[in-house]
Coordinates of C-alpha atoms in Angstrom, one line a residue:
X8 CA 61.0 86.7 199.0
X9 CA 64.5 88.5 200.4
X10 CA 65.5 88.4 203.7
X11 CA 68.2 90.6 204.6
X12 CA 71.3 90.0 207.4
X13 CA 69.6 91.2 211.2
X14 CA 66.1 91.3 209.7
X15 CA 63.3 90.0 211.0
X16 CA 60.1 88.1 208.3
X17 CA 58.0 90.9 209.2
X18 CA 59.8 93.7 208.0
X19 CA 60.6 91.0 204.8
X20 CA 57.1 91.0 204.3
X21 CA 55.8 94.1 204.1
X22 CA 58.9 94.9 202.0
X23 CA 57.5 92.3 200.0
X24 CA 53.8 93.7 199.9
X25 CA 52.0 91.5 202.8
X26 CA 50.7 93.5 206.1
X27 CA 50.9 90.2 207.6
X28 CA 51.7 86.3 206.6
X29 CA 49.3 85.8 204.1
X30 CA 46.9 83.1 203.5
X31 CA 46.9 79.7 201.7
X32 CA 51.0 79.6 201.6
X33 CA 53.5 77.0 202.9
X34 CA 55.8 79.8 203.9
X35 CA 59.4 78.1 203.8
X36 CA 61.5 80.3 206.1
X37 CA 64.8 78.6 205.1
X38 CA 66.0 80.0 208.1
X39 CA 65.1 78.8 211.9
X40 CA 64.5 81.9 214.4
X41 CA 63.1 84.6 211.6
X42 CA 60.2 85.6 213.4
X43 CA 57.5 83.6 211.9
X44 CA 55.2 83.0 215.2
X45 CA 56.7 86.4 216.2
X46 CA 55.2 87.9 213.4
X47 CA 51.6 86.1 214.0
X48 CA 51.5 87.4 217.5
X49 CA 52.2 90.4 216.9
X50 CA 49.8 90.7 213.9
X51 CA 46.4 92.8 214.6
X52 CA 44.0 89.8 213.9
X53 CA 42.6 87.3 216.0
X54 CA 45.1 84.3 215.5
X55 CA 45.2 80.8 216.3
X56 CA 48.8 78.9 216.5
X57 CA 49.0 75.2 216.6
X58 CA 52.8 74.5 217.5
X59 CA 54.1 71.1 218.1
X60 CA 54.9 70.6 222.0
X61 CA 53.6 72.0 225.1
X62 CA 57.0 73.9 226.0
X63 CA 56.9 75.7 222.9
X64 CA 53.5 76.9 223.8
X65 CA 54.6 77.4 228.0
X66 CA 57.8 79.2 226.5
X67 CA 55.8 81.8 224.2
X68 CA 53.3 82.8 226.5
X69 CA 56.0 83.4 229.4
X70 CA 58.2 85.7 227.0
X71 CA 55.0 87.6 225.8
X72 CA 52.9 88.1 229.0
X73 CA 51.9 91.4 228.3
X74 CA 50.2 90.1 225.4
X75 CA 47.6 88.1 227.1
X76 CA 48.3 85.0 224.6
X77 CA 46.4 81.8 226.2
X78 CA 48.2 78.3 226.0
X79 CA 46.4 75.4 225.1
X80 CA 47.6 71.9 226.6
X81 CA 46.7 68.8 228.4
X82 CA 45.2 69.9 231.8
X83 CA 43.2 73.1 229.6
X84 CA 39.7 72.8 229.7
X85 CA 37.2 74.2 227.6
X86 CA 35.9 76.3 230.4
X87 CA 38.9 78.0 230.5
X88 CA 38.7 78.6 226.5
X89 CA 35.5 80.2 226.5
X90 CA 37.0 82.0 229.8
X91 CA 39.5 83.4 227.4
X92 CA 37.5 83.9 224.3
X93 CA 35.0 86.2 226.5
X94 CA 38.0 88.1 228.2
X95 CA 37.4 91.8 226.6
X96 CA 41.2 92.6 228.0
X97 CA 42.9 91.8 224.7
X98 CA 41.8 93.5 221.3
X99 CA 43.5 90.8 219.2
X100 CA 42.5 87.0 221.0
X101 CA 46.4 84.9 220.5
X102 CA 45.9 81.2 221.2
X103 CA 48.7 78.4 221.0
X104 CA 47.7 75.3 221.1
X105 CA 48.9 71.7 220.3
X106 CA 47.5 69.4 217.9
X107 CA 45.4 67.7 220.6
X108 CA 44.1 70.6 222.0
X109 CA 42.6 72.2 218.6
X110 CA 39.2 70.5 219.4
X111 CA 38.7 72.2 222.8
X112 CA 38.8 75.2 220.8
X113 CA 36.8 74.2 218.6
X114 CA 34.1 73.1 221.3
X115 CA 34.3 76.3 223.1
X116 CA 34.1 78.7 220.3
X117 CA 30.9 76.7 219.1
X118 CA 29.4 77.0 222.7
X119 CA 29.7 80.4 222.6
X120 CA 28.7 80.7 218.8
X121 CA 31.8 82.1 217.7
X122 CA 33.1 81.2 214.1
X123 CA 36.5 80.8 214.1
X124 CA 36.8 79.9 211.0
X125 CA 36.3 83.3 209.6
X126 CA 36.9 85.4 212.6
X127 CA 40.6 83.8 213.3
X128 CA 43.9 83.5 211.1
X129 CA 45.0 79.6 211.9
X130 CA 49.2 79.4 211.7
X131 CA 50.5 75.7 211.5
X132 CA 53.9 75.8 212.9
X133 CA 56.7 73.1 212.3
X134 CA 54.0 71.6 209.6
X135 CA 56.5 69.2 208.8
X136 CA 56.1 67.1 211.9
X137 CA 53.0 66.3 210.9
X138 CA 54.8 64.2 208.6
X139 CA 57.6 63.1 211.0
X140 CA 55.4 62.3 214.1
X141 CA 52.5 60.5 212.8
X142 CA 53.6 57.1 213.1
X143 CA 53.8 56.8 217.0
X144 CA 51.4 60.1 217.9
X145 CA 48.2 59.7 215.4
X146 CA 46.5 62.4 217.0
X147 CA 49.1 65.3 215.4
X148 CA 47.1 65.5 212.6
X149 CA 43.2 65.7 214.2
X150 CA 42.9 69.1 213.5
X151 CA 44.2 69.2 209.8
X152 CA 40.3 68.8 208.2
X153 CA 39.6 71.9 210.5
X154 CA 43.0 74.1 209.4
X155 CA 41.6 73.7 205.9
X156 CA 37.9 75.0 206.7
X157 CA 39.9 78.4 208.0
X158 CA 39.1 81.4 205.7
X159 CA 43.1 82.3 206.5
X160 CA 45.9 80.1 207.2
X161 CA 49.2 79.1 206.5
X162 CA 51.7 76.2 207.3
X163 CA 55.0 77.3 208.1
X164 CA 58.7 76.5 209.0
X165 CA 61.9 76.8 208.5
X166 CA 62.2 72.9 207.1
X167 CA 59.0 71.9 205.7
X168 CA 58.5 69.0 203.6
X169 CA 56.4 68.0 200.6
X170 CA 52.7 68.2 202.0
X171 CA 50.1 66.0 199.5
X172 CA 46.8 66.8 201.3
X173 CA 44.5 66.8 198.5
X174 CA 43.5 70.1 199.9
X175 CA 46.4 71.8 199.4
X176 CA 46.1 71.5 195.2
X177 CA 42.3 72.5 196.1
X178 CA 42.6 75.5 197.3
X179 CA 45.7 76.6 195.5
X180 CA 48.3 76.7 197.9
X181 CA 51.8 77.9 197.3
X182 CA 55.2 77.8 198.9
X183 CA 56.7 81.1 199.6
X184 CA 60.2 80.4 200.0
X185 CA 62.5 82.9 202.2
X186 CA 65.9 83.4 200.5
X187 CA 68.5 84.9 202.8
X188 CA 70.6 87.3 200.9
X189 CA 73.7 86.8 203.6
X190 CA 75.6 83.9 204.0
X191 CA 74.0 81.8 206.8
X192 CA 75.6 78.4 206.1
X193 CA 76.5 76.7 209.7
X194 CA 79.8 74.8 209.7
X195 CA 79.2 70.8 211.4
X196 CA 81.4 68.1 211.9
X197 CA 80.2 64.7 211.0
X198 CA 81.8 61.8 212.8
X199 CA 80.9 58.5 211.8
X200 CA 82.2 55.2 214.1
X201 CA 81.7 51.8 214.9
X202 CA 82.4 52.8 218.6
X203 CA 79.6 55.3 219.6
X204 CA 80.4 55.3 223.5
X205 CA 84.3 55.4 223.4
X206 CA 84.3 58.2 220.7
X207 CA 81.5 60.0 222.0
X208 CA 83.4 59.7 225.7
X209 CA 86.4 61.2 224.1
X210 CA 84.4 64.5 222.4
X211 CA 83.3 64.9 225.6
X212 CA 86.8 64.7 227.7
X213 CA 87.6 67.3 224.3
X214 CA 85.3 69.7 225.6
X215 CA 86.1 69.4 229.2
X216 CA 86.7 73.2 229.9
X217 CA 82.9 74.2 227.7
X218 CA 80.8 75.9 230.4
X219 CA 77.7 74.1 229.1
X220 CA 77.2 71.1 225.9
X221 CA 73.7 70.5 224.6
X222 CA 73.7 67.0 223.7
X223 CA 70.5 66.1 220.9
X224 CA 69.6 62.3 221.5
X225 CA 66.2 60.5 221.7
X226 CA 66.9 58.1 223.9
X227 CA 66.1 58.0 227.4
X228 CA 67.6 54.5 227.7
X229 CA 70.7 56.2 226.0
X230 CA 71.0 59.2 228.0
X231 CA 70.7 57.3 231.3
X232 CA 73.8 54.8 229.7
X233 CA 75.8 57.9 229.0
X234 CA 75.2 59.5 232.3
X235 CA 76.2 55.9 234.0
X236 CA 79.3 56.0 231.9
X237 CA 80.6 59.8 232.5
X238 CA 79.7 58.9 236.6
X239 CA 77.8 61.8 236.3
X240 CA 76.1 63.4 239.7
X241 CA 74.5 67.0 239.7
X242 CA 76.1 68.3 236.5
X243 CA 74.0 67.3 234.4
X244 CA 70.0 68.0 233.3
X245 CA 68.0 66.4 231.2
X246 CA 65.3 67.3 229.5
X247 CA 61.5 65.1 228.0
X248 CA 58.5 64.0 227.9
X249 CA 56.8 63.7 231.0
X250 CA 56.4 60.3 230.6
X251 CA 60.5 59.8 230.1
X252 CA 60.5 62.4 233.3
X253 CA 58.8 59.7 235.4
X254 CA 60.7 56.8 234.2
X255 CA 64.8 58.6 234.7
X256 CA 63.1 59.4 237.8
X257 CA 62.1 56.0 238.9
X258 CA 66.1 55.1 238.6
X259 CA 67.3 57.7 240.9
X260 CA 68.0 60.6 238.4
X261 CA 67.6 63.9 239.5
X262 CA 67.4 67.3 236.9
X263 CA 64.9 65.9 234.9
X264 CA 62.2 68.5 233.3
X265 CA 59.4 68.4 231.4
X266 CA 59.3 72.2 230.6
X267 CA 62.6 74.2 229.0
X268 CA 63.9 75.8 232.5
X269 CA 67.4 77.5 233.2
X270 CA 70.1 77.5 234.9
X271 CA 71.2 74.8 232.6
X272 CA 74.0 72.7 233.9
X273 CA 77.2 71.7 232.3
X274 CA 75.8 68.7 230.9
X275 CA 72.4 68.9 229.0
X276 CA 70.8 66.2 227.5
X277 CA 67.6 66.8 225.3
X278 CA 65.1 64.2 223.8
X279 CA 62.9 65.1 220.3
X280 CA 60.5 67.0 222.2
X281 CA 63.3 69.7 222.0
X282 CA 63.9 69.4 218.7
X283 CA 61.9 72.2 217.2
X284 CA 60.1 75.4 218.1
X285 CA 61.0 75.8 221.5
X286 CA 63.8 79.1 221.7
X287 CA 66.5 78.2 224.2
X288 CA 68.2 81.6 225.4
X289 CA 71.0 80.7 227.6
X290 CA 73.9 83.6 229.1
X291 CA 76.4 80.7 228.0
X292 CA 77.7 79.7 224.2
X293 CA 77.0 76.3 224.1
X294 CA 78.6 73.2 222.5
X295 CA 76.2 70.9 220.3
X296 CA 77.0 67.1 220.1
X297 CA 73.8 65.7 217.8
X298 CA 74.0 61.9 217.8
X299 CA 72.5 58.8 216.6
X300 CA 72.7 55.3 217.9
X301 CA 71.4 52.9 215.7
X302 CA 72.7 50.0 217.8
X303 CA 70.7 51.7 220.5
X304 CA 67.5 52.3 218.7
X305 CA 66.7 53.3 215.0
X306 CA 64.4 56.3 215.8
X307 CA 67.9 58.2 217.0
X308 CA 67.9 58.4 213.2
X309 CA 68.7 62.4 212.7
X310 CA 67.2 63.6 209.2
X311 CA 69.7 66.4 207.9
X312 CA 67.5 68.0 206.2
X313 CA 64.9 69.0 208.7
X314 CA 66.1 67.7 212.7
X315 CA 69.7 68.7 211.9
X316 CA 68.9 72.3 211.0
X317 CA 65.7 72.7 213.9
X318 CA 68.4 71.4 216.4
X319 CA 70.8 74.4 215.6
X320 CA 68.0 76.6 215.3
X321 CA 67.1 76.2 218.8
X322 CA 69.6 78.8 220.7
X323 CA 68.4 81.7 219.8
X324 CA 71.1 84.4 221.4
X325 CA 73.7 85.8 219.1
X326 CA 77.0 86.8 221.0
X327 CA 79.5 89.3 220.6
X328 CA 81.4 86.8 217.5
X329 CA 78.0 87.0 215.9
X330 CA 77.7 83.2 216.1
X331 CA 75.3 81.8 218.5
X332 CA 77.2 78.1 219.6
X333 CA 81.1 76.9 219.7
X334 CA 80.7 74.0 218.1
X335 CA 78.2 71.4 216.0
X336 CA 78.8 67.7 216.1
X337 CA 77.0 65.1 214.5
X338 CA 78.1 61.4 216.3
X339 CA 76.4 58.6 214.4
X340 CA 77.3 54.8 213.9
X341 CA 75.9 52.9 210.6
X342 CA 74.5 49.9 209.4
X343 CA 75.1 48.4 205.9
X344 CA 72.6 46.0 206.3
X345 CA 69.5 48.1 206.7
X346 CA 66.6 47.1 204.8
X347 CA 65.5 50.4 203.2
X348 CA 62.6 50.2 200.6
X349 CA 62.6 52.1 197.8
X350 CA 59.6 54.6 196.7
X351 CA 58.5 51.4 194.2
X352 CA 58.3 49.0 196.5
X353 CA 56.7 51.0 199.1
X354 CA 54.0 51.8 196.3
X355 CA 53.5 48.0 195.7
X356 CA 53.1 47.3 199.2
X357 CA 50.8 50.0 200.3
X358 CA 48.7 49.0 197.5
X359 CA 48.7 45.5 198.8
X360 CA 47.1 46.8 202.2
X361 CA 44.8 48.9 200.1
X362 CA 43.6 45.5 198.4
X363 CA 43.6 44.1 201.8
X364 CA 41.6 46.4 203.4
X365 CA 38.9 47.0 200.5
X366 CA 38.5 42.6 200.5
X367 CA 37.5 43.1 205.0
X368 CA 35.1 46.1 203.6
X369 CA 33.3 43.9 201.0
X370 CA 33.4 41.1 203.5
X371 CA 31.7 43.1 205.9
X372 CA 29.3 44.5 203.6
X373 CA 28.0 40.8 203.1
X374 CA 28.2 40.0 206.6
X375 CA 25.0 38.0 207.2
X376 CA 25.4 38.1 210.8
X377 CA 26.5 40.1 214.2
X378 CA 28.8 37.8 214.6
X379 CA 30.1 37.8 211.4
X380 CA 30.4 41.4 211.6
X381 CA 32.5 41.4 214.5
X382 CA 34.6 38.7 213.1
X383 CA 35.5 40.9 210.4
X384 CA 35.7 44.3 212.3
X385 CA 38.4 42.6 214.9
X386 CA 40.8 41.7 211.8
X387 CA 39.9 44.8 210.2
X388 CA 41.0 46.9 213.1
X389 CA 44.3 44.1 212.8
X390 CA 45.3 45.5 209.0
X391 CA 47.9 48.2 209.1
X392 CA 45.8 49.7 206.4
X393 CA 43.7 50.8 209.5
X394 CA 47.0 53.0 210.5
X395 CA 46.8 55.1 207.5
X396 CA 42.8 56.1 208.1
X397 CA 41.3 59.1 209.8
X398 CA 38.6 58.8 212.3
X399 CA 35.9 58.8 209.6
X400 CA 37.3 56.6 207.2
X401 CA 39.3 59.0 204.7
X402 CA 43.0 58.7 203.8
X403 CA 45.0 60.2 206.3
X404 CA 47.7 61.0 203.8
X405 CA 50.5 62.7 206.3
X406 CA 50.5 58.4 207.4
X407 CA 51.5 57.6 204.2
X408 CA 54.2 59.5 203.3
X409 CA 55.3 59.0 206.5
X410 CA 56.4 55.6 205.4
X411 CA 57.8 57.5 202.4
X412 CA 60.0 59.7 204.4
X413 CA 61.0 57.1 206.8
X414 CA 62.8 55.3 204.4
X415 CA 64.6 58.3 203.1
X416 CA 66.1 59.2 206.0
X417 CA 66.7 55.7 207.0
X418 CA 68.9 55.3 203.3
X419 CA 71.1 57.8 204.6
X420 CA 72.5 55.3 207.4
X421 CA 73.4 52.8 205.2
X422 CA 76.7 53.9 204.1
X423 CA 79.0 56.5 205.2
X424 CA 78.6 58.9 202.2
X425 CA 75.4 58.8 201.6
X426 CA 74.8 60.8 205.1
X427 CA 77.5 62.8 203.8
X428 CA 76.2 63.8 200.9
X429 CA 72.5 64.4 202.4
X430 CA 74.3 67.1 205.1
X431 CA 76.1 68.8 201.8
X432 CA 72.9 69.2 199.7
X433 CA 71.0 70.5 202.6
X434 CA 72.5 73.4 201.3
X435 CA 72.7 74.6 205.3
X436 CA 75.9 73.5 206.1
X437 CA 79.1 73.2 205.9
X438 CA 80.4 69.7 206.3
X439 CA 83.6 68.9 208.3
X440 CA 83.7 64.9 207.7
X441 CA 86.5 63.1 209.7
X442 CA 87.4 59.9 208.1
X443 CA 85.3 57.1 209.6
X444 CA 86.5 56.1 213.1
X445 CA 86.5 52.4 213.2
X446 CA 87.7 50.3 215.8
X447 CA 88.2 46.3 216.3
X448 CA 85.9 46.7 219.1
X449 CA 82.1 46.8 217.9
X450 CA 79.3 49.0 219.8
X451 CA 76.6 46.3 218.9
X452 CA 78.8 44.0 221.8
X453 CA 78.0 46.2 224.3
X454 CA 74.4 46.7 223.3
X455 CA 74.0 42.9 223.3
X456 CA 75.3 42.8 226.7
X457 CA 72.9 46.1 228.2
X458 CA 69.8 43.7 226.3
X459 CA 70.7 40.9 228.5
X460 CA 67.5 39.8 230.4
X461 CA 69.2 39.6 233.6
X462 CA 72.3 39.7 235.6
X463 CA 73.3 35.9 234.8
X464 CA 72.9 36.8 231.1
X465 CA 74.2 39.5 231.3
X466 CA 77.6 38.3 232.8
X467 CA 77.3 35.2 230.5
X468 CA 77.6 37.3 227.9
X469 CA 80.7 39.4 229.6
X470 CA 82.6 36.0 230.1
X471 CA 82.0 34.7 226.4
X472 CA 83.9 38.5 225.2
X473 CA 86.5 37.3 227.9
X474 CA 87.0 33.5 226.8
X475 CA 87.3 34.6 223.0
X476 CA 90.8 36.0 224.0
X477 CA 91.2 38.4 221.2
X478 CA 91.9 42.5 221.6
X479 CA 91.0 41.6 225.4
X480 CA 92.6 44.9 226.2
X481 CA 89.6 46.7 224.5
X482 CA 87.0 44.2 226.4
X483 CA 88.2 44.7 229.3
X484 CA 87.9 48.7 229.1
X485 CA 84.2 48.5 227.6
X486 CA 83.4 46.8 230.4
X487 CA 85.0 48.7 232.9
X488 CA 83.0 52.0 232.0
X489 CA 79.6 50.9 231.0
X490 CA 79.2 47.9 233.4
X491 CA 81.0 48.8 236.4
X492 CA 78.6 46.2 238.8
X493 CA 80.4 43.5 237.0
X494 CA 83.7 43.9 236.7
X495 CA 84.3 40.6 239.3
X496 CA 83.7 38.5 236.2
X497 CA 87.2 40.2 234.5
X498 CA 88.9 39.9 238.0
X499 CA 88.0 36.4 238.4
X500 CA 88.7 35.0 235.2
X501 CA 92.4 36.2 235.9
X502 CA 92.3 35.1 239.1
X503 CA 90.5 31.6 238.7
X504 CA 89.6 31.2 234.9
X505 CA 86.3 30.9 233.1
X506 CA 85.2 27.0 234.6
X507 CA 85.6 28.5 238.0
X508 CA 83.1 31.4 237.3
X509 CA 80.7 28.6 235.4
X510 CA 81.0 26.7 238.8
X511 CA 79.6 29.0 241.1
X512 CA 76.7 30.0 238.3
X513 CA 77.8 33.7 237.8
X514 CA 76.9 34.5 241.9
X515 CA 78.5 37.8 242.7
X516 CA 78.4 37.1 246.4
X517 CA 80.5 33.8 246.0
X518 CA 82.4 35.0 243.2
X519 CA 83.1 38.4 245.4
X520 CA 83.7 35.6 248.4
X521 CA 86.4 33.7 246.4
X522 CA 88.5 36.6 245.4
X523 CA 88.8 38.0 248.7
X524 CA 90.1 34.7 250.0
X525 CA 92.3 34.3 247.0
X526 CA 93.3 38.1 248.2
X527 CA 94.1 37.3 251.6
X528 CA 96.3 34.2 250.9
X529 CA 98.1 36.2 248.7
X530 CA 99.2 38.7 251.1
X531 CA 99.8 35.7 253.6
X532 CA 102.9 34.9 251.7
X533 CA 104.1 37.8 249.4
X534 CA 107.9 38.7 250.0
X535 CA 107.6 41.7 252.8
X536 CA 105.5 39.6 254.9
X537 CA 108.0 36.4 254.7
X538 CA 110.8 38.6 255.0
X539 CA 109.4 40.1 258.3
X540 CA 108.9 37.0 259.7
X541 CA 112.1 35.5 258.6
X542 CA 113.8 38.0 260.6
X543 CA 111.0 38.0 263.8
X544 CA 111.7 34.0 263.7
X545 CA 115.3 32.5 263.7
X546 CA 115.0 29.2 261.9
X547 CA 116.1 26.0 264.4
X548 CA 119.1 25.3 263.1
X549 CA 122.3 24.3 265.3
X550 CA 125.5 25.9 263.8
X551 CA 128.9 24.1 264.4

């Protein structure tokens, strides 16, 4: 199906024939911001949308309040469902709800005998996080048996990936793939080091005059480092989880958010949660910096061809240059050592849980006792067979290929090109790649040193760097911006040496102690102060 420069899916759609998204499709948008959602709202049918995140959901119903759409979240209850359902106000009833919160829908609706199945079109938004998230948020994919009981539905987005729900082949659905008839390819510069910090420090002294950079990274552990580093105060805002609200918080942050909220500040920092669906329109072009810190953690792992285009996809104003950013970094470090598995040997190996699994289930078949039975459940509950299963025992198949697709993305960090090549045959972008920026001085020393359990490790670690003697130049400026609290050690050890440091056990209070006396008794005798009192003093010596 065409889509035409300026034009929104709906008007694609009825150009193409359909009043309204049609039914048992994976409609591939190709493009992020077409009006998909847009078009479901809008549509005159009672619709249900299950999107990703709450502030996708909080962001929709504030731009559309004169639509009466209802939001469907933690802290929802199914009173206030069935509140909603009854509400005669709105002709068409427009519901946006997370994952989770599909079953109080459900449960409501039942209560007050209402089928949605048939009354309500069901619109899966971003389907291919189901995919992406399952592995650390199970419940993503609770209400996929119900999606397929819907008389009308449809996953969408604008990045989907290969969905093998038996279902799907079932009921005969198809993709209906949006092809722009405009050139929409987004130019990104990929910048590959051993060095995240120092090179990431210097895009960011680059961009010292942007009025506001959006920086893509999920880690909250990260953030906080880079914050530390840039000495930032009240320029900066972050934005996650709750959870990751609570936990910035507890180390004296301030600008943290939960919910997408403007002004935005010069510095912006956004976790996963931000990733997809939510529309970020901001007075200000931004600058993008995406990056990936595998030293840091691995699930800062950036898949081009789905997280990559969402994270663009986000600003959704279009200024007067018809662009709607400055600029589109990628930072990312690598690792050739990376145990990837290929598609093979994950197939032996989930067979091997299957055979696993299925030896527990006969064992507890022939369980002659309770407390065999237990026995049996407890390392049954132990297999990570267990992980790929639904509540009731069926495959849950969006686990499995999660393992699938985590190793595809993961390949792409190996080596330098392959990432390369994955951003070209995206077919999204195009790729500006600077030749790798490698540096003696290796990002997984400074990593080992933030891992230190404690501030003896930690400045164990520091005076090791220190003793070793070579590009001590570089040392000594790593630590100087990332671990300011212990930049005694590098005085001392000019001042005293390493045995010295040993001697007093690391103690900053002695070590603090030492060099201030050391301090004094050099100004005690430097050349002004023995001049002065060379001439205050005449020496008693008798002249002839």
């Amino acid at each position: 199906m065409e889509l035409y420069e300026g034009e929104r899916l709906v008007h694609a759609l009825k150009r193409a024939g359909y009043e309204n998204i049609p039914s048992n499709i994976v409609l591939d948008k190709t493009l992020p911001g077409v009006g998909a959602t847009h078009a479901e709202i809008h549509a005159k049918r009672h619709s249900i949308i299950i999107e990703p995140n709450v502030p996708v959901i909080k962001g929709k119903v504030n731009k559309h309040k004169d639509l009466n759409l209802f939001g469907v979240f933690d802290g929802v209850t199914v009173a206030k469902v069935k509140r909603y359902l009854k509400n005669s106000s709105a002709q068409y009833k427009k519901i946006l709800t997370t994952p989770e919160g599909f079953s109080k829908i459900k449960e409501g609706a039942k209560q007050l005998k209402i089928n949605i199945f048939l009354d309500f079109f069901c619109l899966f938004d971003e389907c291919e996080r189901l995919n992406q998230d399952v592995e650390y948020r199970k419940n993503i994919t609770n209400p996929v048996t119900d999606f397929f009981d819907f008389e009308s539905k449809a996953f969408v987005s604008a990045t989907p990936l290969a969905i093998h729900h038996p279902k799907v082949y079932k009921q005969n659905f198809y993709r209906l793939k949006i092809r722009p008839k405009f050139e929409y390819k987004k130019d990104i510069t990929l910048v590959t080091t051993n060095d995240f910090v120092n090179v990431l420090l210097e895009k960011l002294e680059s961009l010292k005059h942007s009025r506001c950079i959006c920086i893509f990274y999920n880690s909250t552990a990260g953030i906080s480092g880079i914050i530390n580093s840039l000495k930032m105060q009240y320029n900066f805002k972050t934005f996650c989880s709750p959870k990751s609200k609570i936990k910035l918080e507890k180390l004296g942050y301030k600008n943290i958010e939960s919910d997408f909220a403007e002004p935005l500040e010069t510095y912006n920092f956004f976790t996963s949660r931000y990733f997809s669906a939510v529309d970020i329109e901001i007075k200000v072009k931004p600058d993008i910096i995406i990056l990936t810190d595998l030293n840091q953690a691995e699930h800062t792992i950036i898949d081009p061809y789905t997280e990559a285009i969402q994270i663009q996809g986000r600003f959704r104003k279009v200024f007067d240059d018809g662009r709607n950013y400055n600029t589109l970094t990628h930072i990312t470090n690598f690792k050739g050592d990376l145990n990837v598995k290929s598609d093979e040997e994950l197939d032996k190996q989930i067979a091997q849980y299957r055979r696993n699994h299925e030896f527990l289930m006969t064992e507890l078949k022939q369980a002659k006792s309770i407390h065999a039975e237990k026995a049996v459940m407890t390392d049954l509950k132990k297999l990570t067979f267990s992980e790929f299963l639904n509540k009731d025992g069926s495959i849950n198949e969006f686990a499995v290929h999660n393992m699938y697709n985590e190793e595809r993305v993961r390949s792409y960090y190996k080596a330098i090109e392959s990432l390369k090549i994955a951003y070209e045959e995206t077919n999204f972008f195009n790729v500006k790649f600077n030749p790798p920026d490698l540096r003696f001085f290796l990002e997984a020393d400074r990593m080992k040193i933030r891992k230190s359990e404690g501030a003896k490790k930690r400045r164990t670690r520091i005076l090791s760097l220190l003793k070793d003697g070579s590009n001590i130049a570089e040392y000594r400026k790593m630590i100087a911006q990332s671990f300011e609290d212990d930049l005694f050690i590098v005085d001392a050890f000019d001042t005293f040496g390493a045995e010295y440091i040993e001697k007093l056990d690391y103690s900053k209070a002695k070590i603090e102690k030492a060099l201030q006396k050391s301090e004094s008794e050099k100004k005690r005798f430097c050349a002004p102060i023995l001049l002065e009192i060379s001439e205050t003093f005449t020496l008693g010596i008798k002249q002839d």
